[in-house]
Short mmCIF file of C-alpha atoms in Angstrom, two decimals:
data_model
loop_
_atom_site.label_atom_id
_atom_site.label_comp_id
_atom_site.label_asym_id
_atom_site.label_seq_id
_atom_site.Cartn_x
_atom_site.Cartn_y
_atom_site.Cartn_z
CA UNK A 1 16.16 18.81 18.40
CA UNK A 2 16.25 18.66 14.62
CA UNK A 3 19.29 19.31 12.46
CA UNK A 4 20.19 22.90 11.68
CA UNK A 5 17.96 24.46 9.06
CA UNK A 6 15.21 21.83 9.19
CA UNK A 7 11.70 21.94 10.53
CA UNK A 8 9.78 19.92 13.08
CA UNK A 9 10.04 16.11 12.84
CA UNK A 10 7.28 14.45 10.91
CA UNK A 11 6.31 17.56 8.94
CA UNK A 12 4.67 16.49 5.68
CA UNK A 13 4.50 18.65 2.58
CA UNK A 14 2.52 17.73 -0.50
CA UNK A 15 5.59 17.29 -2.65
CA UNK A 16 8.65 18.98 -1.16
CA UNK A 17 10.28 20.17 2.02
CA UNK A 18 12.54 23.18 2.62
CA UNK A 19 16.14 22.54 3.54
CA UNK A 20 18.66 25.20 4.59
CA UNK A 21 22.25 24.32 3.81
CA UNK A 22 25.14 26.68 4.56
CA UNK A 23 22.96 29.73 3.96
CA UNK A 24 21.23 28.43 0.81
CA UNK A 25 17.45 27.88 0.75
CA UNK A 26 16.88 24.54 -0.98
CA UNK A 27 13.91 22.23 -1.45
CA UNK A 28 13.89 18.43 -1.35
CA UNK A 29 11.37 17.16 -3.89
CA UNK A 30 9.49 13.89 -3.49
CA UNK A 31 10.77 12.85 -6.92
CA UNK A 32 14.25 12.55 -5.40
CA UNK A 33 15.51 15.78 -6.96
CA UNK A 34 16.96 18.72 -5.05
CA UNK A 35 15.89 22.24 -6.08
CA UNK A 36 17.63 25.57 -5.51
CA UNK A 37 14.98 28.01 -6.72
CA UNK A 38 17.04 31.19 -6.27
CA UNK A 39 19.69 29.85 -8.67
CA UNK A 40 17.41 27.93 -11.04
CA UNK A 41 19.18 24.67 -10.15
CA UNK A 42 17.78 21.16 -10.28
CA UNK A 43 20.10 18.40 -9.00
CA UNK A 44 19.72 14.64 -9.23
CA UNK A 45 22.08 11.83 -8.25
CA UNK A 46 22.86 8.33 -9.43
CA UNK A 47 20.71 7.86 -12.54
CA UNK A 48 22.65 4.67 -13.38
CA UNK A 49 21.41 4.71 -16.97
CA UNK A 50 21.79 1.32 -18.71
CA UNK A 51 22.16 -0.63 -15.48
CA UNK A 52 19.67 -3.17 -16.81
CA UNK A 53 21.66 -3.81 -19.98
CA UNK A 54 24.87 -4.11 -17.96
CA UNK A 55 23.30 -6.83 -15.82
CA UNK A 56 21.90 -8.56 -18.93
CA UNK A 57 25.39 -8.70 -20.41
CA UNK A 58 26.44 -10.66 -17.31
CA UNK A 59 23.53 -13.10 -17.60
CA UNK A 60 21.20 -11.45 -15.06
CA UNK A 61 18.01 -10.68 -16.93
CA UNK A 62 16.27 -7.52 -15.75
CA UNK A 63 13.51 -5.69 -17.62
CA UNK A 64 15.35 -3.51 -20.17
CA UNK A 65 13.34 -0.39 -19.45
CA UNK A 66 15.25 1.30 -16.64
CA UNK A 67 16.85 3.97 -18.84
CA UNK A 68 13.53 4.87 -20.46
CA UNK A 69 11.71 5.00 -17.13
CA UNK A 70 14.40 7.16 -15.55
CA UNK A 71 14.50 9.56 -18.51
CA UNK A 72 10.71 9.86 -18.51
CA UNK A 73 10.71 10.85 -14.85
CA UNK A 74 13.58 13.26 -15.36
CA UNK A 75 11.99 14.83 -18.46
CA UNK A 76 8.71 15.36 -16.61
CA UNK A 77 10.61 17.01 -13.76
CA UNK A 78 12.55 19.32 -16.08
CA UNK A 79 9.35 20.25 -17.91
CA UNK A 80 7.64 21.06 -14.62
CA UNK A 81 10.46 23.03 -13.00
CA UNK A 82 12.09 24.57 -16.10
CA UNK A 83 15.52 24.90 -14.44
CA UNK A 84 18.30 27.02 -15.92
CA UNK A 85 20.86 24.45 -14.77
CA UNK A 86 20.68 20.68 -14.20
CA UNK A 87 23.40 19.07 -12.09
CA UNK A 88 23.73 15.28 -12.29
CA UNK A 89 25.84 14.25 -9.29
CA UNK A 90 27.75 11.32 -10.74
CA UNK A 91 27.02 7.71 -11.68
CA UNK A 92 24.59 9.04 -14.24
CA UNK A 93 25.72 6.16 -16.47
CA UNK A 94 26.21 2.70 -15.04
CA UNK A 95 29.56 2.13 -16.75
CA UNK A 96 31.85 3.41 -19.50
CA UNK A 97 29.98 1.46 -22.22
CA UNK A 98 26.50 2.64 -21.24
CA UNK A 99 26.28 5.14 -24.08
CA UNK A 100 27.03 2.46 -26.68
CA UNK A 101 24.31 0.17 -25.29
CA UNK A 102 21.64 2.85 -25.09
CA UNK A 103 18.81 2.42 -27.57
CA UNK A 104 18.69 5.12 -30.22
CA UNK A 105 15.30 6.41 -29.07
CA UNK A 106 16.58 6.82 -25.52
CA UNK A 107 19.75 8.53 -26.73
CA UNK A 108 17.68 10.95 -28.81
CA UNK A 109 15.46 11.70 -25.84
CA UNK A 110 18.48 12.40 -23.66
CA UNK A 111 20.01 14.69 -26.29
CA UNK A 112 16.74 16.61 -26.53
CA UNK A 113 16.60 16.86 -22.75
CA UNK A 114 20.14 18.22 -22.36
CA UNK A 115 19.57 20.65 -25.24
CA UNK A 116 16.45 22.04 -23.56
CA UNK A 117 18.43 23.24 -20.51
CA UNK A 118 20.82 26.19 -20.65
CA UNK A 119 23.52 24.44 -18.62
CA UNK A 120 23.47 20.66 -18.19
CA UNK A 121 26.35 19.43 -16.06
CA UNK A 122 27.50 15.82 -15.70
CA UNK A 123 29.53 15.52 -12.50
CA UNK A 124 31.76 12.50 -12.83
CA UNK A 125 31.33 9.49 -10.56
CA UNK A 126 33.08 6.22 -9.85
CA UNK A 127 30.89 4.42 -12.42
CA UNK A 128 31.26 7.12 -15.09
CA UNK A 129 34.61 8.92 -14.78
CA UNK A 130 34.28 9.64 -18.52
CA UNK A 131 30.60 10.24 -19.34
CA UNK A 132 29.64 9.26 -22.92
CA UNK A 133 30.13 11.90 -25.59
CA UNK A 134 27.48 13.01 -28.04
CA UNK A 135 24.63 13.19 -25.53
CA UNK A 136 24.93 16.87 -24.69
CA UNK A 137 25.94 18.65 -21.53
CA UNK A 138 29.39 19.21 -20.09
CA UNK A 139 31.46 17.15 -17.67
CA UNK A 140 33.22 18.34 -14.50
CA UNK A 141 34.72 16.68 -11.43
CA UNK A 142 32.73 18.92 -9.06
CA UNK A 143 30.67 22.09 -9.30
CA UNK A 144 30.77 25.12 -7.01
CA UNK A 145 28.07 27.76 -6.87
CA UNK A 146 27.83 30.39 -4.14
CA UNK A 147 28.27 28.74 -0.72
CA UNK A 148 27.70 25.19 -2.04
CA UNK A 149 29.76 22.47 -3.68
CA UNK A 150 28.19 19.62 -5.64
CA UNK A 151 30.19 16.41 -6.02
CA UNK A 152 29.64 12.68 -6.33
CA UNK A 153 31.20 11.37 -3.11
CA UNK A 154 30.88 13.17 0.22
CA UNK A 155 34.12 14.23 1.89
CA UNK A 156 34.52 14.05 5.68
CA UNK A 157 34.34 17.49 7.26
CA UNK A 158 33.05 19.26 4.14
CA UNK A 159 30.53 22.05 4.70
CA UNK A 160 27.92 23.22 2.22
CA UNK A 161 28.30 19.96 0.30
CA UNK A 162 25.72 18.09 -1.77
CA UNK A 163 26.55 14.59 -2.97
CA UNK A 164 25.16 11.27 -4.12
CA UNK A 165 26.95 7.90 -4.37
CA UNK A 166 25.58 6.34 -1.16
CA UNK A 167 21.92 5.86 -2.23
CA UNK A 168 20.53 6.74 1.23
CA UNK A 169 17.34 5.09 2.47
CA UNK A 170 15.54 5.29 5.82
CA UNK A 171 13.39 2.83 7.75
CA UNK A 172 11.02 3.41 10.67
CA UNK A 173 7.66 2.48 12.15
CA UNK A 174 5.00 4.82 10.78
CA UNK A 175 1.26 4.51 11.33
CA UNK A 176 1.54 1.02 12.73
CA UNK A 177 3.63 -0.36 9.88
CA UNK A 178 7.27 -0.46 8.91
CA UNK A 179 8.24 1.91 6.12
CA UNK A 180 11.50 1.86 4.18
CA UNK A 181 12.26 4.05 1.20
CA UNK A 182 14.96 6.19 -0.34
CA UNK A 183 15.56 9.53 1.31
CA UNK A 184 17.58 12.71 1.53
CA UNK A 185 19.78 12.95 4.61
CA UNK A 186 21.23 16.15 6.07
CA UNK A 187 22.89 17.46 9.22
CA UNK A 188 22.71 21.11 8.13
CA UNK A 189 26.31 21.11 6.90
CA UNK A 190 26.01 18.53 4.14
CA UNK A 191 23.23 16.79 2.27
CA UNK A 192 23.23 13.42 0.50
CA UNK A 193 20.66 12.92 -2.26
CA UNK A 194 18.79 9.68 -2.89
CA UNK A 195 19.48 7.72 -6.06
CA UNK A 196 17.17 8.87 -8.86
CA UNK A 197 17.61 5.86 -11.14
CA UNK A 198 14.88 3.26 -11.55
CA UNK A 199 17.04 0.22 -10.74
CA UNK A 200 18.92 1.63 -7.77
CA UNK A 201 18.65 0.28 -4.25
CA UNK A 202 19.29 2.09 -0.99
CA UNK A 203 21.70 1.95 1.95
CA UNK A 204 20.21 2.57 5.39
CA UNK A 205 21.28 5.99 6.70
CA UNK A 206 22.20 4.42 10.05
CA UNK A 207 24.93 2.43 8.30
CA UNK A 208 28.34 3.84 9.33
CA UNK A 209 29.13 4.58 5.68
CA UNK A 210 26.49 7.33 5.82
CA UNK A 211 26.05 8.12 9.52
CA UNK A 212 29.82 8.38 9.95
CA UNK A 213 29.93 11.31 7.53
CA UNK A 214 27.31 13.33 9.41
CA UNK A 215 26.98 15.09 12.73
CA UNK A 216 25.43 12.94 15.50
CA UNK A 217 22.07 14.64 14.95
CA UNK A 218 20.73 14.52 11.43
CA UNK A 219 17.41 14.36 9.64
CA UNK A 220 16.13 11.99 7.00
CA UNK A 221 13.64 13.36 4.49
CA UNK A 222 11.79 10.25 3.42
CA UNK A 223 9.94 10.09 0.11
CA UNK A 224 6.72 8.11 0.43
CA UNK A 225 3.76 8.19 -1.95
CA UNK A 226 4.60 11.55 -3.41
CA UNK A 227 5.18 13.29 -0.09
CA UNK A 228 8.15 14.19 2.07
CA UNK A 229 8.28 12.94 5.65
CA UNK A 230 10.98 14.48 7.85
CA UNK A 231 12.32 12.52 10.83
CA UNK A 232 15.32 12.96 13.14
CA UNK A 233 17.86 10.19 13.55
CA UNK A 234 16.36 8.90 16.80
CA UNK A 235 13.12 7.99 15.01
CA UNK A 236 14.89 5.80 12.46
CA UNK A 237 15.49 2.05 12.58
CA UNK A 238 18.28 -0.16 11.26
CA UNK A 239 17.42 -2.73 8.63
CA UNK A 240 16.14 -6.03 9.93
CA UNK A 241 19.02 -8.32 10.60
CA UNK A 242 21.39 -5.31 10.55
#
């Protein structure tokens, strides 16, 4: 049996899969964004802008293009979907100094992006309790719309909740090979979005930090090669060595 509001396991859509959550008809997009077409909402989680420069400041040299790559993907998504509202579910910036480290061209691109959307909302996270000023948008601790609440960290027992923070990923055997990638995870009462940022890893959904928040039966909507693969919990595998 699949989680409430989901379809048959293994269903593959070209780019997105429908998800019902607390009476709302949503769509999980292979980009890692969550769409609510009836309300004109596009939601993304955990952009972690300027993570590369934060690591560089600590002596760990990563390619300094994560912010640009993330903004390019996000801009393409906004241009394609033309949402009335964009909700960024926390940890949009890797730390409090991310705005100061951002290259001017990237900052200008972000300002243009936030200005192009009627309502751009930065939901605060543990990495960015005070999102940088001067980049557009507005900041809130959580956002409620109709039957749903959008926040950074999932709360035990919450219903109709969409969150980020945990960077969910799923692993399983598929077509004779092992596949592991970031994913959406839902039990029909709550949904956790994958991290959208370019330099973000993933935590296996079978880890108690994620599985412990959900009902015993849940589905992972795995993003692989531009498509969504939907699998119930009993098809998933722990990480090797886990």
